[in-house]
Amino acid sequence: MKKKEWIKTIVFIAGFFLILIPLTYMIRTNGDIKDIFVGFYAEKKDTIDVVMIGSSPVYPYYAGPKIWEDTGITCYPLSSNMQRPKAAVHLVEEAEKTQDPELYIFEMRMYLGPDERLTQNMAYTRGVTDNMKYSWNRIKTINDLVEPNEEEPRYTYYFDIFKYHSNWKTLVLPSQMVTFRYEYPDPLKGAVIRDDIGPSEMADYSWVTDRQAIPEDQEEVLRNLLAYLQEKGLNALFIVSPNTMTEEKQRQYNYIADIIAPTGYQFLNMNDYYEELDIDFEMDFDDYGGHANAFGMEKCSAFLGEYLKNNYSFTDKRGQKEYESWDKAAELWEEQTEIAKQTILGKKERSEFKVIEEE
């Protein structure tokens, strides 16, 4: 091939990707998780103190704007539904591209079940890979999370436009067009306020001291994560968000605590602090003890913020000009939380409880 032809080929390929990448970003389906990731990429460089990684017990439980309002600590989630623990290291690497957090928080609920269960629905994998920017780290994440013999070929993960091509009609929507760089500020800094109610009963097993092993594959993932964090010199906190507990769960979390303890990282099972949280299982959950609603989010955010302030050395950044967006987020969070709480009270009065749809 002649030099001129090589140049034409290279220009064509470069042009192809210059069109493909923003088109893919725009065509990805809108929703809470896309908003969270797009918002994270839009945050100013090196302004996030805490990055929270984990599944759906993150973004409806912990409101960065509330924590900011109380403590001056900036906290942002990189969370997705049923997030596989294997994704954690890759998400840390993604965060490190633009931020230098003083602390990573990992929610541990997904470590109790085998990874195989999570691969039965690859949407849980796509919740991570399809919300990452195109990069070498994204390719590594796909290679780690997607087996070559999956029903959906790997190329549909590398080029997820194959998955979302039917969304082409939505390209005219402003909410899609603004994501052409996959960077657009999230007004609530990744928080998702829920206004449903699903009462449950408190099940306190904090008295349980026995241990029960978690699945071997998840234990390996956890040990690899701990080794990675220590190697990179990164600080971490491992938490369990309030939920309807069982004795088996408590034994497994005790086992996890034993694995973490030798590293010097802290482990916080909030189910051991119901009184301090003032948690109300009849009012504070939107789906019968599984996830927090607006009432529960407010309490969990306040508790976590106080814990961070008392156990780590963060600088209170309130009042600094470059953090004005956090002040606005706090105001918006307060307004929307109050509306959500009134909605929940109305549903409670009418016994209008959330209906859980079967998958």
Coordinates of C-alpha atoms in Angstrom, one line a residue:
M1 CA 0.0 0.0 0.0
K2 CA 1.3 3.4 -1.0
K3 CA 2.0 6.1 1.6
K4 CA -0.9 8.2 0.3
E5 CA -3.3 5.3 0.7
W6 CA -2.0 4.7 4.2
I7 CA -2.8 8.3 5.1
K8 CA -6.3 8.0 3.7
T9 CA -6.9 4.8 5.6
I10 CA -5.7 6.4 8.9
V11 CA -7.8 9.5 8.3
F12 CA -10.8 7.4 7.6
I13 CA -10.4 5.3 10.7
A14 CA -9.8 8.4 12.9
G15 CA -12.9 10.1 11.4
F16 CA -14.9 7.0 11.9
F17 CA -14.1 6.9 15.7
L18 CA -14.6 10.7 16.0
I19 CA -18.1 10.2 14.9
L20 CA -18.8 6.8 16.6
I21 CA -17.7 7.7 20.1
P22 CA -20.0 10.8 20.7
L23 CA -22.8 9.1 18.8
T24 CA -22.5 6.1 21.1
Y25 CA -22.5 8.3 24.2
M26 CA -25.7 10.1 23.0
I27 CA -27.5 7.0 22.1
R28 CA -26.9 5.2 25.4
T29 CA -30.3 5.0 27.2
N30 CA -31.0 7.8 29.6
G31 CA -31.6 7.0 33.3
D32 CA -30.2 7.4 36.8
I33 CA -27.0 5.4 36.3
K34 CA -26.1 7.2 33.1
D35 CA -26.7 10.5 34.9
I36 CA -24.5 9.4 37.8
F37 CA -21.5 8.5 35.5
V38 CA -21.9 11.4 33.2
G39 CA -22.1 13.7 36.2
F40 CA -18.9 12.2 37.7
Y41 CA -17.0 12.8 34.5
A42 CA -18.2 16.4 34.6
E43 CA -16.8 17.1 38.1
K44 CA -13.9 19.5 38.3
K45 CA -10.5 17.8 38.5
D46 CA -9.4 16.8 42.0
T47 CA -12.4 18.1 43.8
I48 CA -14.0 14.8 45.0
D49 CA -12.9 13.8 48.5
V50 CA -14.7 10.5 48.7
V51 CA -15.8 8.1 45.9
M52 CA -18.4 5.5 46.7
I53 CA -18.4 2.3 44.8
G54 CA -21.0 -0.4 44.9
S55 CA -24.5 -1.5 44.0
S56 CA -27.9 0.1 44.4
P57 CA -27.5 0.4 48.2
V58 CA -25.3 3.5 47.4
Y59 CA -27.1 6.2 45.4
P60 CA -30.5 6.1 47.2
Y61 CA -28.9 5.8 50.6
Y62 CA -26.2 8.5 50.6
A63 CA -26.7 12.0 49.3
G64 CA -23.5 13.8 48.6
P65 CA -25.2 17.2 48.9
K66 CA -26.4 16.4 52.4
I67 CA -22.9 15.2 53.5
W68 CA -21.5 18.4 51.9
E69 CA -24.0 20.6 53.8
D70 CA -23.2 18.9 57.1
T71 CA -19.4 18.5 56.8
G72 CA -17.9 20.2 53.8
I73 CA -16.8 16.9 52.4
T74 CA -17.5 16.1 48.7
C75 CA -18.8 12.6 48.2
Y76 CA -19.8 11.1 44.9
P77 CA -21.0 7.6 43.9
L78 CA -19.8 5.4 41.1
S79 CA -22.7 3.0 41.6
S80 CA -24.9 0.9 39.4
N81 CA -27.7 -1.7 39.9
M82 CA -26.4 -5.1 41.1
Q83 CA -22.9 -4.0 40.5
R84 CA -20.5 -7.0 40.4
P85 CA -17.7 -6.7 43.0
K86 CA -15.2 -7.6 40.2
A87 CA -15.8 -4.1 38.8
A88 CA -14.4 -2.3 41.9
V89 CA -10.8 -2.1 40.9
H90 CA -11.6 -0.9 37.4
L91 CA -13.9 1.8 38.8
V92 CA -11.1 3.0 41.2
E93 CA -8.8 3.2 38.2
E94 CA -11.5 5.2 36.3
A95 CA -11.9 7.6 39.2
E96 CA -8.2 8.1 39.5
K97 CA -8.0 9.5 36.0
T98 CA -9.6 12.8 37.0
Q99 CA -9.8 12.7 40.8
D100 CA -7.5 12.2 43.8
P101 CA -9.9 11.0 46.5
E102 CA -8.7 10.8 50.1
L103 CA -11.0 7.9 50.6
Y104 CA -12.8 5.1 48.7
I105 CA -16.0 3.6 50.2
F106 CA -17.1 0.2 49.1
E107 CA -20.6 -1.1 49.8
M108 CA -20.4 -4.8 50.6
R109 CA -23.9 -6.2 50.2
M110 CA -23.1 -7.8 46.8
Y111 CA -20.2 -9.9 48.2
L112 CA -22.6 -12.3 49.9
G113 CA -23.7 -14.1 46.7
P114 CA -21.6 -15.9 44.1
D115 CA -20.5 -13.9 41.0
E116 CA -22.2 -16.6 38.8
R117 CA -25.6 -15.4 40.0
L118 CA -24.8 -11.9 38.8
T119 CA -23.7 -13.1 35.3
Q120 CA -27.2 -14.6 34.7
N121 CA -28.3 -11.1 33.7
M122 CA -25.5 -9.3 31.9
A123 CA -27.4 -6.0 32.4
Y124 CA -25.6 -5.9 35.7
T125 CA -22.3 -5.9 33.9
R126 CA -23.4 -3.4 31.3
G127 CA -24.4 -1.1 34.1
V128 CA -20.7 -0.5 34.5
T129 CA -19.2 -1.0 31.1
D130 CA -21.8 0.8 29.1
N131 CA -21.5 3.8 31.4
M132 CA -17.7 4.2 31.1
K133 CA -16.0 6.4 28.6
Y134 CA -14.2 4.7 25.8
S135 CA -10.7 4.0 27.1
W136 CA -8.1 1.2 27.6
N137 CA -9.5 0.8 31.2
R138 CA -13.0 0.2 29.7
I139 CA -11.5 -2.5 27.5
K140 CA -9.8 -4.1 30.5
T141 CA -13.1 -4.0 32.4
I142 CA -14.9 -5.7 29.6
N143 CA -12.2 -8.4 29.3
D144 CA -12.4 -9.1 33.0
L145 CA -16.2 -9.1 33.4
V146 CA -17.3 -10.7 30.1
E147 CA -16.4 -14.2 29.2
P148 CA -15.7 -14.9 25.4
N149 CA -18.5 -17.4 25.2
E150 CA -21.3 -15.1 26.5
E151 CA -24.6 -15.1 24.6
E152 CA -23.9 -11.4 23.8
P153 CA -20.5 -11.3 22.0
R154 CA -17.8 -9.1 23.5
Y155 CA -17.8 -6.8 20.5
T156 CA -21.3 -5.6 21.6
Y157 CA -19.6 -4.5 24.8
Y158 CA -16.6 -2.9 23.1
F159 CA -19.0 -1.1 20.7
D160 CA -22.2 -0.8 22.7
I161 CA -23.9 1.1 19.9
F162 CA -24.9 -2.4 18.8
K163 CA -26.9 -2.7 21.9
Y164 CA -28.5 0.7 21.8
H165 CA -28.8 1.3 18.0
S166 CA -32.7 1.3 18.3
N167 CA -32.5 4.4 20.4
W168 CA -31.5 6.5 17.3
K169 CA -34.9 8.4 17.5
T170 CA -33.9 9.8 20.9
L171 CA -30.9 11.7 19.5
V172 CA -33.1 14.7 19.0
L173 CA -33.7 15.0 22.7
P174 CA -31.6 17.7 24.4
S175 CA -31.0 15.4 27.3
Q176 CA -29.3 13.0 25.0
M177 CA -27.4 15.5 22.9
V178 CA -25.7 17.1 25.9
T179 CA -23.9 13.8 26.6
F180 CA -21.9 13.8 23.4
R181 CA -18.7 14.0 25.5
Y182 CA -20.2 11.9 28.3
E183 CA -19.8 14.8 30.6
Y184 CA -22.7 16.7 32.0
P185 CA -23.2 17.9 35.6
D186 CA -25.7 16.0 37.8
P187 CA -27.5 18.6 39.8
L188 CA -27.8 16.2 42.8
K189 CA -24.2 14.9 42.6
G190 CA -25.3 11.3 41.9
A191 CA -28.0 11.1 44.6
V192 CA -31.3 9.5 43.7
I193 CA -34.2 10.5 45.9
R194 CA -37.0 7.8 46.2
D195 CA -40.5 8.6 47.3
D196 CA -42.1 5.2 47.6
I197 CA -42.7 3.3 50.9
G198 CA -42.5 -0.4 51.7
P199 CA -42.6 -1.1 55.4
S200 CA -40.5 -3.8 57.0
E201 CA -39.6 -4.9 60.5
M202 CA -36.4 -4.4 62.3
A203 CA -34.2 -7.5 62.6
D204 CA -31.3 -6.7 64.8
Y205 CA -28.6 -9.4 64.8
S206 CA -25.7 -7.3 66.1
W207 CA -25.4 -9.8 68.9
V208 CA -24.3 -12.6 66.5
T209 CA -20.5 -13.2 66.8
D210 CA -20.2 -16.4 64.7
R211 CA -18.6 -16.4 61.2
Q212 CA -19.7 -17.8 57.9
A213 CA -17.6 -17.8 54.8
I214 CA -18.8 -15.8 51.8
P215 CA -18.6 -17.4 48.3
E216 CA -15.0 -18.3 47.4
D217 CA -15.0 -16.2 44.2
Q218 CA -16.1 -13.1 46.1
E219 CA -13.6 -13.7 48.8
E220 CA -10.9 -13.8 46.1
V221 CA -12.2 -10.6 44.6
L222 CA -12.2 -8.9 48.1
R223 CA -8.6 -10.0 48.8
N224 CA -7.4 -8.8 45.4
L225 CA -9.1 -5.5 46.0
L226 CA -7.5 -5.1 49.4
A227 CA -4.1 -6.0 47.9
Y228 CA -4.6 -3.5 45.1
L229 CA -5.6 -0.7 47.4
Q230 CA -2.6 -1.3 49.7
E231 CA -0.2 -1.5 46.7
K232 CA -1.5 1.9 45.4
G233 CA -1.5 3.5 48.8
L234 CA -5.2 4.2 48.7
N235 CA -7.4 4.6 51.8
A236 CA -10.7 2.7 52.0
L237 CA -13.7 2.2 54.2
F238 CA -16.0 -0.8 53.8
I239 CA -19.6 -0.4 54.7
V240 CA -22.9 -2.3 54.9
S241 CA -26.0 -0.1 54.5
P242 CA -29.0 -0.7 56.7
N243 CA -31.4 -3.3 55.4
T244 CA -33.5 -6.2 56.7
M245 CA -31.0 -8.5 58.2
T246 CA -30.8 -12.2 58.9
E247 CA -28.5 -14.2 61.2
E248 CA -26.8 -15.7 58.1
K249 CA -26.0 -12.2 56.7
Q250 CA -24.6 -11.1 60.0
R251 CA -22.3 -14.1 60.2
Q252 CA -21.1 -13.4 56.7
Y253 CA -20.4 -9.7 57.4
N254 CA -18.4 -10.8 60.5
Y255 CA -16.4 -13.0 58.2
I256 CA -15.8 -10.1 55.9
A257 CA -14.7 -7.9 58.8
D258 CA -12.1 -10.5 59.7
I259 CA -10.6 -10.4 56.2
I260 CA -10.5 -6.6 56.2
A261 CA -9.1 -6.1 59.8
P262 CA -5.4 -7.0 59.1
T263 CA -5.2 -4.3 56.4
G264 CA -6.0 -1.5 58.9
Y265 CA -9.0 -0.4 56.8
Q266 CA -12.2 0.3 58.7
F267 CA -15.4 -1.8 58.3
L268 CA -18.7 -0.3 59.3
N269 CA -21.8 -2.4 59.4
M270 CA -24.6 0.2 59.9
N271 CA -27.0 -2.6 60.9
D272 CA -25.2 -2.5 64.2
Y273 CA -26.2 1.1 64.8
Y274 CA -30.0 1.2 64.4
E275 CA -30.4 3.3 67.5
E276 CA -27.8 5.9 66.5
L277 CA -29.3 6.1 63.0
D278 CA -32.8 6.4 64.4
I279 CA -33.8 4.1 61.5
D280 CA -37.5 3.4 61.2
F281 CA -38.2 0.2 59.2
E282 CA -41.9 1.1 58.8
M283 CA -41.1 4.5 57.3
D284 CA -37.6 4.8 55.9
F285 CA -37.5 2.2 53.2
D286 CA -39.1 2.2 49.7
D287 CA -39.1 -1.6 49.1
Y288 CA -39.6 -3.5 52.4
G289 CA -36.1 -3.1 53.9
G290 CA -34.0 -3.3 50.8
H291 CA -33.4 0.3 49.8
A292 CA -33.8 3.6 51.5
N293 CA -36.4 6.2 50.6
A294 CA -36.0 10.0 51.2
F295 CA -36.4 9.6 55.0
G296 CA -33.8 6.8 55.1
M297 CA -31.4 8.7 52.8
E298 CA -31.5 11.7 55.1
K299 CA -30.6 9.6 58.1
C300 CA -28.0 7.4 56.5
S301 CA -26.3 10.5 54.9
A302 CA -26.2 12.3 58.2
F303 CA -24.8 9.2 60.0
L304 CA -22.1 8.6 57.3
G305 CA -21.1 12.3 57.2
E306 CA -20.6 12.3 61.0
Y307 CA -18.6 9.1 60.8
L308 CA -16.3 10.5 58.1
K309 CA -15.8 13.7 60.0
N310 CA -14.9 11.9 63.2
N311 CA -12.7 9.1 61.8
Y312 CA -10.8 10.8 59.0
S313 CA -9.0 14.1 58.5
F314 CA -10.9 15.9 55.7
T315 CA -10.7 19.6 55.0
D316 CA -14.0 21.5 55.3
K317 CA -14.3 23.1 51.9
R318 CA -17.6 25.0 52.5
G319 CA -17.3 28.6 51.4
Q320 CA -14.7 28.0 48.7
K321 CA -15.6 29.4 45.4
E322 CA -14.8 26.4 43.3
Y323 CA -17.3 24.4 45.3
E324 CA -20.4 26.6 44.6
S325 CA -22.1 23.8 42.7
W326 CA -22.2 21.8 45.9
D327 CA -24.0 24.6 47.7
K328 CA -26.6 24.6 44.9
A329 CA -26.8 20.8 45.0
A330 CA -27.5 21.0 48.7
E331 CA -30.3 23.5 48.2
L332 CA -31.9 21.4 45.5
W333 CA -31.5 18.2 47.5
E334 CA -33.3 19.8 50.5
E335 CA -36.2 21.0 48.2
Q336 CA -36.7 17.7 46.5
T337 CA -36.3 15.7 49.7
E338 CA -39.0 17.7 51.4
I339 CA -41.4 17.1 48.4
A340 CA -40.5 13.3 48.5
K341 CA -41.1 13.1 52.2
Q342 CA -44.6 14.6 51.9
T343 CA -45.3 12.2 49.1
I344 CA -44.2 9.3 51.3
L345 CA -46.4 10.5 54.2
G346 CA -49.4 10.6 51.9
K347 CA -48.7 7.1 50.6
K348 CA -48.3 5.9 54.2
E349 CA -51.6 7.4 55.2
R350 CA -53.3 5.7 52.2
S351 CA -51.4 2.4 52.7
E352 CA -50.2 2.9 49.2
F353 CA -47.2 0.7 49.4
K354 CA -44.7 -0.1 46.6
V355 CA -45.4 -2.9 44.3
I356 CA -42.4 -5.0 43.6
E357 CA -42.4 -6.3 40.0
E358 CA -41.1 -9.8 39.4
E359 CA -38.1 -9.9 37.1

